[in-house]
Structure formats: structure tokens, C-alpha cells
């Protein structure tokens, strides 16, 4: 809260169903279906007699179905996932109070036919090495394909691999090493904002017809940790090093005009030690 009349509320409703079944003594089925509703509700004071009141509602459906196979020496997990998000016109609104007049806007946010869809497939193999007693490896990969009907130029596909090693030193002590990559594409609000600001940009002096697109940002993480655990107590210390490439940020196209969201041509690096 920055002013007496400012107010911002973020509400999330997320019911879900999970179903798990052992198909036989080695094979099991895991499924999940989730619905999510997000409400952004706010009233912001802009100075003088100007204020903005809004309520933006978006929905998403997420589903996941996977199989897990367990053997004495290894186990395999694989499956597919589906994620669809869109704004809804139900109870959504944007009003601007300026100089005593009320202006309704925000039609970009109310187009329920425009959505972001991500389809994914994943595979993971965990194996024990016969060379070193107590050494387990995890090798996995995830494939994501995005269909962005709001910004077709922001559709993408990407493979994210990961590798992990766990060495059992004693019954209570493990050493873990992990290296993996992950990805984040443009979200629903970012895609809508890019379209909205692109139209505004066309109407500015010296403005041209253009579109604003961004590639997915990628993060690479390496971790090393020592874990000690008993039935009643567990502690760990972890060193991590992360590099984010192509981070998505608000980008200044011309002076006084900011367009969310484009990639920044730099890497963000983070490293540290975490004690749990």
C-alpha cells in the first residue's frame, strides 16, 4: 500500500484430482488433473484525481499422466503433460478515472479465444552403478512445445536435460551432485501486454507497425550437497551455481515508452550456500 486508497488483492483457487494405481508389482500409474482460477483485483491512485480500478481473471487447466517402472537395478519414469491458460471476460474490468471522467479499457485481457498452450513429454532413468557400491545415477530429459495463439511468434519447443548422482557413504550420509536445465516461456499477461503495447507503439509519432516477441529464458543449475539423516533428524548443506540466459524483462524501446517483455542480452549468475 502506497496511498490511502491503494489496494491490491491476488486470489487463487486451485482444486485438483490425483489418481495413483499399481498396475502390477513393477509398474505404476500416476495421474493429476488441476484447474486454476487467478483473480487480480486492484485500485491504484495515480495522482491528482486519476485512479485505475481493475479486475483481471484468468483460468488454466493442467493435466499429467505418467508411468513408473521399478526394477531391482533401475527405475524409469515417463509421461506427458498439458497446460492451457487464457483470460476470461467474466467479471473482468479495467476502469480509468481521469479528470472526473470514467474510461473503460482492457479489451486485450478479455479475449477468451486467445490462449497459451504448452504440451510436454518427459523421461527419467535412475540406475545403480555396479562399479561403485551405493552410487545411483539419474538421467532425464523434458521436451516442451508451446503454442501461443496470442503471439504466434512466441511459440517454441525446447529439450531440457538433467543429470544427477547420489553416492551413499553410510546408512545416514549421502553425497549428491546435480546438473540440469529448465525453461520459462512468456506467461499469459506478458503475451497480452506485448500485443497491447505493440498497438500503442503504432500510434506514436515515428511509430511503425511491429510485433514484440521474446524467446524462452533458460536456467542452468549445478549443485553439490551433503545430506545426513536419521529417523528423527535431517540436515544438509548445498552449494549451488545458476546461470540464467535470455532473461525476459520489460524493455525500453523508445524514451518514455516501455514494452513488456523482451529478452535482455546478458546472463544473470547466482551462486551460494544453503543450509537446511
Coordinates of C-alpha atoms in Angstrom, one line a residue, residues 11 25 54 59 63-64 73-74 86 98 102 128 130 135 137 148 150-151 162-163 174 179 188 194 227 244 264:
X11 CA -6.7 -14.7 -5.2
X25 CA 4.4 -55.3 -8.8
X54 CA -9.3 -3.3 -12.4
X59 CA -8.2 -19.7 -16.0
X63 CA -3.1 -32.4 -16.7
X64 CA -0.3 -35.0 -16.2
X73 CA 18.7 -52.3 -10.5
X74 CA 16.8 -49.3 -12.1
X86 CA -6.5 -17.9 -21.0
X98 CA -9.2 10.8 -15.1
X102 CA -14.5 7.3 -16.4
X128 CA 22.7 -48.1 -9.8
X130 CA 27.8 -51.9 -10.2
X135 CA 26.2 -45.0 -6.3
X137 CA 22.6 -42.0 -11.3
X148 CA 0.9 -19.3 -28.2
X150 CA -1.9 -14.7 -28.5
X151 CA 1.6 -14.2 -30.0
X162 CA 19.3 -33.2 -16.3
X163 CA 21.8 -35.5 -14.7
X174 CA 24.7 -39.2 1.2
X179 CA 23.3 -30.6 -13.2
X188 CA -0.3 -15.1 -20.2
X194 CA 3.2 -7.4 -25.8
X227 CA 22.9 -34.9 3.4
X244 CA 20.0 -17.6 -16.4
X264 CA 17.9 -8.9 -22.2

